[in-house]
Amino acid sequence: MFRNTYDSDNTVFSPQGRLHQVEYALEAVKQGSAAVGLRSKTHAILLALKRSTGELASYQQKMIRIDDHVGIAIAGLTSDARVLSNFMRQQAMASKMIFNRPVPVNRLVSTIADKAQVNTQEYGRRPYGVGFLVVGLDHTGPHLYEFSPSGTSFEYFAVSIGARSQSAKTYLEKHFESFADCTLEELIRHGLHALRETLQQDKELTPANTSIGIVGPRGAHEADSVPVEFRILEGTPIEVYLSTMQPKDVPAPAAAAAAAPATGGDEDVQMTE
Amino acid sequence: MDHFPTNWGRPNYDSFDTHATYPLHNRGQNQAAAGGVQHTQQPIVTGTSVLAIKFKDGIMMAADNLASYGSLARFKGVQRLHAVGDYTVVGASGDMSDFQYLQHILDGLVISEETTAQDGHALGPAEIHEYLSQVMYSRRSKMNPLWNSLLVGGVKDGDRFLAYVDLLGVTYSASTLATGYGSYIAQPLLRKAVEGREETLTEAEARTILEDALRVLFYRDARSINQYQIATITANGAEISSSLKLETSWGFAEGIRGYGAQTQ
């Protein structure tokens, strides 16, 4: 329809006042596998579902460390993610070199948002096809941001992006008020439950397809890592967190697992509290 | 003739590069070829020593109000201490025009980094010092230094900071610092008075220590005057005093033949 005539040039508005190229770029983000982010008063964490092209293949890397205090989870075109994350690393290094201080997370996110906006307004350029969830820790505390190729960035208590992320958002909206006081283990448990919502019918979270990124003090299951640096957990180290998840058929309670009576499987979400 | 179409209608460098020998990517960037550059060879209008010490509540810094033109005491109302942001004071000796340039740069930095963002991330003395170190070293590496010795002092988030950086990009930090003649004459006095007592020295005691050192410098440094300012930085912020005058006593000169009133 009209959509097709106004959608090939980045610099052409549609009659409805939309930039279709930018919206198509957002579609690319929605095609990527899910990533979930949430934060408490002390920690900010990312959880991502890794895809593999087949049994013989490895799983696609979903998390990138930007600096000691900042990490990202990506959804969308991985090649665009590499370029943008490299730019973020350069900005982080520049802050340390020029001012001898870790880059403030909000400024780092604003910088890539401004950079992405350029690509939505210049003729001949295409928007970036990747969205980020950014977690970081600076002297104002832990933070979580979403960056999107439209050139916008927002701060969140909890958010998710990628395929079927709406299901994860529903879980997060239900439980986010308890996140602030969660321990790291409780926060990860919430995140895994949210991430599980995005899975297709027969799939489950395994140490091979799940990635957890953490920034904040060392947790109970982390013996050797340095306290507040951004770290990515994959493979065997996350088995202990996966084992704390509620089995899928039982309604997932918000806080510590009280013996909630099963509702006979009629509802798959129980409104506790 | 330049046969390369992208250069037609653009600034040309035929006056010094007739055969386009500089490659495209840096044609026109070579300033030396473009008509000459000037590199600082010597300081012209200069300030003398700056002193600074750590005391119980923060940092105190002192400098006199003179900018000399060689041996001429040319400008007597010059402030050589500059507040940067809410937490820092920079004191400068050496070329005063280079210091004015630095003041301009630092004021612009506070505007672009702090005032526009207003997001709770402010530049403290450590960040200012690091920034200045990078600028000073970078200029020295281009053989075009900013001819200054700077002291950077301040208090942020309860931490006192005091460090030095100069025209060579050399940096160091201690609880007492001095530039110029001060580093020879005043530093031993400051060290004796301050070292070991950084946590107990009161503001009044710190002021006395600096004034006594300034007095000695006025007696001994031929490029100084007895009019000065003191900057005090504590958790409450940075404050630069108005000009103060040092009391001196030259009575001892009376008894020296050739210096006092003529006697037979």
Short mmCIF file of C-alpha atoms in Angstrom, two decimals, chain A:
data_model
loop_
_atom_site.label_atom_id
_atom_site.label_comp_id
_atom_site.label_asym_id
_atom_site.label_seq_id
_atom_site.Cartn_x
_atom_site.Cartn_y
_atom_site.Cartn_z
CA MET A 1 0.00 0.00 0.00
CA PHE A 2 1.25 3.46 0.74
CA ARG A 3 3.77 1.93 3.06
CA ASN A 4 5.78 0.60 0.17
CA THR A 5 6.19 3.88 -1.68
CA TYR A 6 7.63 5.72 1.31
CA ASP A 7 9.78 3.02 2.77
CA SER A 8 12.91 2.77 0.67
CA ASP A 9 14.52 6.05 1.64
CA ASN A 10 15.60 6.76 5.14
CA THR A 11 14.96 10.43 4.59
CA VAL A 12 11.36 10.16 3.43
CA PHE A 13 8.48 10.42 5.88
CA SER A 14 5.29 8.52 5.24
CA PRO A 15 2.03 10.50 5.14
CA GLN A 16 1.35 9.18 8.63
CA GLY A 17 4.57 10.81 9.84
CA ARG A 18 6.54 7.58 10.19
CA LEU A 19 9.99 6.56 9.06
CA HIS A 20 9.48 3.07 7.77
CA GLN A 21 13.16 2.25 7.41
CA VAL A 22 13.62 2.86 11.11
CA GLU A 23 10.64 0.68 11.89
CA TYR A 24 12.04 -2.09 9.72
CA ALA A 25 15.27 -1.80 11.67
CA LEU A 26 13.28 -2.34 14.86
CA GLU A 27 11.90 -5.49 13.24
CA ALA A 28 15.44 -6.78 12.93
CA VAL A 29 15.81 -6.43 16.68
CA LYS A 30 12.57 -8.33 17.20
CA GLN A 31 13.95 -11.19 15.11
CA GLY A 32 16.91 -11.70 17.41
CA SER A 33 16.60 -14.15 20.28
CA ALA A 34 15.42 -12.81 23.59
CA ALA A 35 17.43 -10.89 26.15
CA VAL A 36 16.18 -9.86 29.60
CA GLY A 37 17.55 -7.23 31.95
CA LEU A 38 16.65 -6.39 35.54
CA ARG A 39 18.16 -4.62 38.48
CA SER A 40 18.08 -4.38 42.25
CA LYS A 41 19.56 -1.82 44.62
CA THR A 42 22.93 -3.51 44.41
CA HIS A 43 23.10 -5.42 41.12
CA ALA A 44 22.11 -5.11 37.49
CA ILE A 45 21.91 -8.34 35.48
CA LEU A 46 21.33 -9.50 31.91
CA LEU A 47 20.09 -12.87 30.76
CA ALA A 48 20.11 -13.97 27.15
CA LEU A 49 18.99 -16.95 25.13
CA LYS A 50 21.62 -18.09 22.69
CA ARG A 51 20.63 -19.55 19.33
CA SER A 52 22.46 -22.16 17.37
CA THR A 53 21.95 -23.00 13.72
CA GLY A 54 21.96 -26.72 14.40
CA GLU A 55 23.31 -29.45 16.65
CA LEU A 56 26.73 -29.30 15.08
CA ALA A 57 27.03 -25.55 15.47
CA SER A 58 28.09 -23.37 18.38
CA TYR A 59 25.73 -20.95 20.08
CA GLN A 60 25.74 -17.32 19.01
CA GLN A 61 27.41 -15.00 21.51
CA LYS A 62 24.84 -12.62 22.99
CA MET A 63 26.82 -10.69 25.58
CA ILE A 64 29.74 -8.35 25.26
CA ARG A 65 31.87 -6.78 27.97
CA ILE A 66 32.43 -3.08 27.30
CA ASP A 67 34.51 -2.15 30.34
CA ASP A 68 35.00 -3.34 33.90
CA HIS A 69 31.77 -1.71 34.92
CA VAL A 70 29.59 -1.97 31.77
CA GLY A 71 28.26 -4.90 29.75
CA ILE A 72 25.66 -5.37 27.03
CA ALA A 73 23.32 -8.03 25.69
CA ILE A 74 22.49 -7.81 21.98
CA ALA A 75 19.47 -8.68 19.85
CA GLY A 76 19.56 -8.32 16.09
CA LEU A 77 22.37 -8.10 13.53
CA THR A 78 25.49 -9.35 15.26
CA SER A 79 27.81 -7.55 12.87
CA ASP A 80 26.22 -4.18 13.69
CA ALA A 81 26.54 -5.12 17.36
CA ARG A 82 30.28 -5.67 16.99
CA VAL A 83 30.78 -2.27 15.42
CA LEU A 84 28.70 -0.41 17.99
CA SER A 85 30.17 -2.28 20.94
CA ASN A 86 33.65 -1.51 19.67
CA PHE A 87 32.69 2.15 19.57
CA MET A 88 31.38 1.89 23.15
CA ARG A 89 34.69 0.35 24.21
CA GLN A 90 36.57 3.22 22.63
CA GLN A 91 34.41 5.74 24.48
CA ALA A 92 34.97 3.88 27.75
CA MET A 93 38.73 3.83 27.19
CA ALA A 94 38.77 7.52 26.30
CA SER A 95 37.07 8.42 29.56
CA LYS A 96 39.69 6.50 31.52
CA MET A 97 42.52 7.96 29.55
CA ILE A 98 41.42 11.58 29.58
CA PHE A 99 39.77 11.83 32.98
CA ASN A 100 41.01 8.77 34.85
CA ARG A 101 37.45 7.74 35.65
CA PRO A 102 35.10 4.98 34.43
CA VAL A 103 32.65 6.40 31.90
CA PRO A 104 29.27 7.27 33.45
CA VAL A 105 26.85 4.67 32.07
CA ASN A 106 24.11 7.13 31.16
CA ARG A 107 26.52 9.17 29.06
CA LEU A 108 27.83 6.11 27.25
CA VAL A 109 24.30 5.08 26.31
CA SER A 110 23.44 8.65 25.23
CA THR A 111 26.49 8.65 22.98
CA ILE A 112 25.49 5.55 21.04
CA ALA A 113 21.89 6.72 20.91
CA ASP A 114 23.06 9.98 19.30
CA LYS A 115 25.28 8.02 16.93
CA ALA A 116 22.39 5.79 15.89
CA GLN A 117 20.17 8.82 15.34
CA VAL A 118 22.56 10.11 12.68
CA ASN A 119 21.85 6.99 10.68
CA THR A 120 18.14 7.71 10.77
CA GLN A 121 18.52 11.18 9.29
CA GLU A 122 21.28 11.09 6.70
CA TYR A 123 20.58 10.13 3.14
CA GLY A 124 22.25 6.94 2.01
CA ARG A 125 22.80 5.53 5.49
CA ARG A 126 20.82 2.74 7.00
CA PRO A 127 19.87 2.48 10.67
CA TYR A 128 21.76 -0.03 12.85
CA GLY A 129 19.94 -3.36 12.94
CA VAL A 130 20.64 -4.19 16.57
CA GLY A 131 19.27 -3.28 19.98
CA PHE A 132 21.17 -3.43 23.26
CA LEU A 133 20.36 -3.93 26.89
CA VAL A 134 23.13 -2.14 28.79
CA VAL A 135 23.96 -2.77 32.44
CA GLY A 136 26.50 -0.78 34.36
CA LEU A 137 27.65 0.28 37.78
CA ASP A 138 28.93 3.76 38.53
CA HIS A 139 29.03 5.88 41.63
CA THR A 140 25.29 6.56 41.31
CA GLY A 141 24.55 2.83 41.63
CA PRO A 142 23.57 -0.01 39.25
CA HIS A 143 21.72 0.91 36.05
CA LEU A 144 19.91 -0.81 33.21
CA TYR A 145 19.25 0.83 29.84
CA GLU A 146 17.67 -0.21 26.56
CA PHE A 147 19.19 1.15 23.36
CA SER A 148 17.24 0.88 20.12
CA PRO A 149 18.21 1.62 16.50
CA SER A 150 15.71 4.45 16.38
CA GLY A 151 18.23 6.44 18.37
CA THR A 152 16.35 6.35 21.66
CA SER A 153 17.51 5.06 24.98
CA PHE A 154 15.56 4.60 28.18
CA GLU A 155 16.42 3.53 31.68
CA TYR A 156 14.46 0.61 33.15
CA PHE A 157 13.94 -1.39 36.32
CA ALA A 158 13.39 -4.41 34.09
CA VAL A 159 13.02 -4.88 30.34
CA SER A 160 13.33 -7.44 27.60
CA ILE A 161 13.97 -7.34 23.84
CA GLY A 162 14.04 -9.87 21.00
CA ALA A 163 11.75 -12.69 19.88
CA ARG A 164 8.68 -13.30 22.08
CA SER A 165 9.99 -10.72 24.55
CA GLN A 166 6.43 -9.65 25.35
CA SER A 167 5.96 -12.82 27.41
CA ALA A 168 9.03 -11.98 29.44
CA LYS A 169 7.77 -8.41 29.89
CA THR A 170 4.51 -9.75 31.28
CA TYR A 171 6.40 -11.72 33.92
CA LEU A 172 8.62 -8.75 34.74
CA GLU A 173 5.66 -6.36 35.06
CA LYS A 174 4.11 -8.75 37.51
CA HIS A 175 7.12 -9.01 39.77
CA PHE A 176 9.30 -5.93 39.31
CA GLU A 177 8.28 -4.28 42.57
CA SER A 178 10.11 -6.94 44.54
CA PHE A 179 13.35 -6.65 42.57
CA ALA A 180 14.86 -3.74 44.46
CA ASP A 181 15.56 -5.76 47.61
CA CYS A 182 16.38 -9.08 45.98
CA THR A 183 19.67 -10.81 46.57
CA LEU A 184 21.71 -11.62 43.48
CA GLU A 185 20.49 -15.23 43.48
CA GLU A 186 16.84 -14.18 43.75
CA LEU A 187 17.31 -11.64 40.97
CA ILE A 188 18.85 -14.25 38.68
CA ARG A 189 15.98 -16.59 39.47
CA HIS A 190 13.47 -13.95 38.43
CA GLY A 191 15.45 -13.29 35.28
CA LEU A 192 15.55 -16.97 34.36
CA HIS A 193 11.82 -17.28 34.87
CA ALA A 194 11.28 -14.26 32.64
CA LEU A 195 13.61 -15.63 29.99
CA ARG A 196 11.88 -18.99 30.08
CA GLU A 197 8.62 -17.30 29.11
CA THR A 198 10.13 -16.48 25.72
CA LEU A 199 10.94 -20.09 24.87
CA GLN A 200 9.09 -22.03 22.22
CA GLN A 201 6.98 -25.02 23.10
CA ASP A 202 9.44 -27.86 23.65
CA LYS A 203 12.53 -25.90 24.53
CA GLU A 204 14.08 -25.25 27.91
CA LEU A 205 16.91 -23.24 29.37
CA THR A 206 20.15 -25.21 29.47
CA PRO A 207 23.73 -24.31 30.42
CA ALA A 208 24.52 -24.31 26.71
CA ASN A 209 21.89 -21.87 25.52
CA THR A 210 21.73 -19.44 28.44
CA SER A 211 24.03 -16.54 29.21
CA ILE A 212 24.02 -14.46 32.38
CA GLY A 213 25.79 -11.11 32.75
CA ILE A 214 26.22 -9.58 36.20
CA VAL A 215 27.53 -6.31 37.54
CA GLY A 216 27.64 -5.76 41.30
CA PRO A 217 29.10 -7.45 44.41
CA ARG A 218 30.05 -11.12 44.35
CA GLY A 219 27.19 -13.54 44.87
CA ALA A 220 26.99 -16.63 47.06
CA HIS A 221 27.95 -18.97 44.22
CA GLU A 222 30.84 -16.88 42.96
CA ALA A 223 34.04 -17.78 44.71
CA ASP A 224 36.87 -16.48 42.61
CA SER A 225 35.63 -13.55 40.62
CA VAL A 226 36.45 -9.95 41.46
CA PRO A 227 33.55 -8.31 43.31
CA VAL A 228 32.08 -5.60 41.10
CA GLU A 229 33.43 -6.19 37.62
CA PHE A 230 31.06 -7.07 34.84
CA ARG A 231 31.23 -10.84 34.32
CA ILE A 232 29.53 -13.23 31.92
CA LEU A 233 28.49 -16.64 33.21
CA GLU A 234 27.95 -19.46 30.74
CA GLY A 235 28.02 -23.23 30.74
CA THR A 236 28.62 -25.18 33.95
CA PRO A 237 28.75 -22.19 36.35
CA ILE A 238 25.09 -21.40 35.69
CA GLU A 239 23.79 -24.88 36.49
CA VAL A 240 23.42 -23.90 40.12
CA TYR A 241 21.16 -20.98 39.12
CA LEU A 242 19.12 -23.07 36.68
CA SER A 243 18.48 -25.58 39.44
CA THR A 244 16.83 -22.91 41.61
CA MET A 245 14.10 -22.34 39.02
CA GLN A 246 10.58 -23.47 39.73
CA PRO A 247 9.45 -26.33 37.48
CA LYS A 248 7.42 -24.89 34.67
CA ASP A 249 4.03 -26.36 35.57
CA VAL A 250 3.98 -24.96 39.09
CA PRO A 251 3.07 -21.27 39.35
CA ALA A 252 6.22 -19.24 40.05
CA PRO A 253 5.91 -17.29 43.35
CA ALA A 254 7.41 -13.82 43.64
CA ALA A 255 9.78 -14.23 46.58
CA ALA A 256 11.13 -17.20 48.58
CA ALA A 257 9.43 -20.43 47.65
CA ALA A 258 6.58 -20.82 50.13
CA ALA A 259 4.60 -24.02 49.73
CA ALA A 260 1.96 -22.54 47.43
CA PRO A 261 -0.87 -25.03 46.81
CA ALA A 262 -1.01 -26.07 43.18
CA THR A 263 -4.12 -24.82 41.44
CA GLY A 264 -4.60 -28.02 39.50
CA GLY A 265 -2.89 -26.60 36.41
CA ASP A 266 -5.86 -24.47 35.34
CA GLU A 267 -3.87 -21.25 35.33
CA ASP A 268 -0.22 -21.13 34.44
CA VAL A 269 0.25 -17.88 36.32
CA GLN A 270 -0.84 -17.51 39.90
CA MET A 271 -1.51 -14.06 41.32
CA THR A 272 0.28 -14.40 44.65
CA GLU A 273 0.45 -11.74 47.39
#
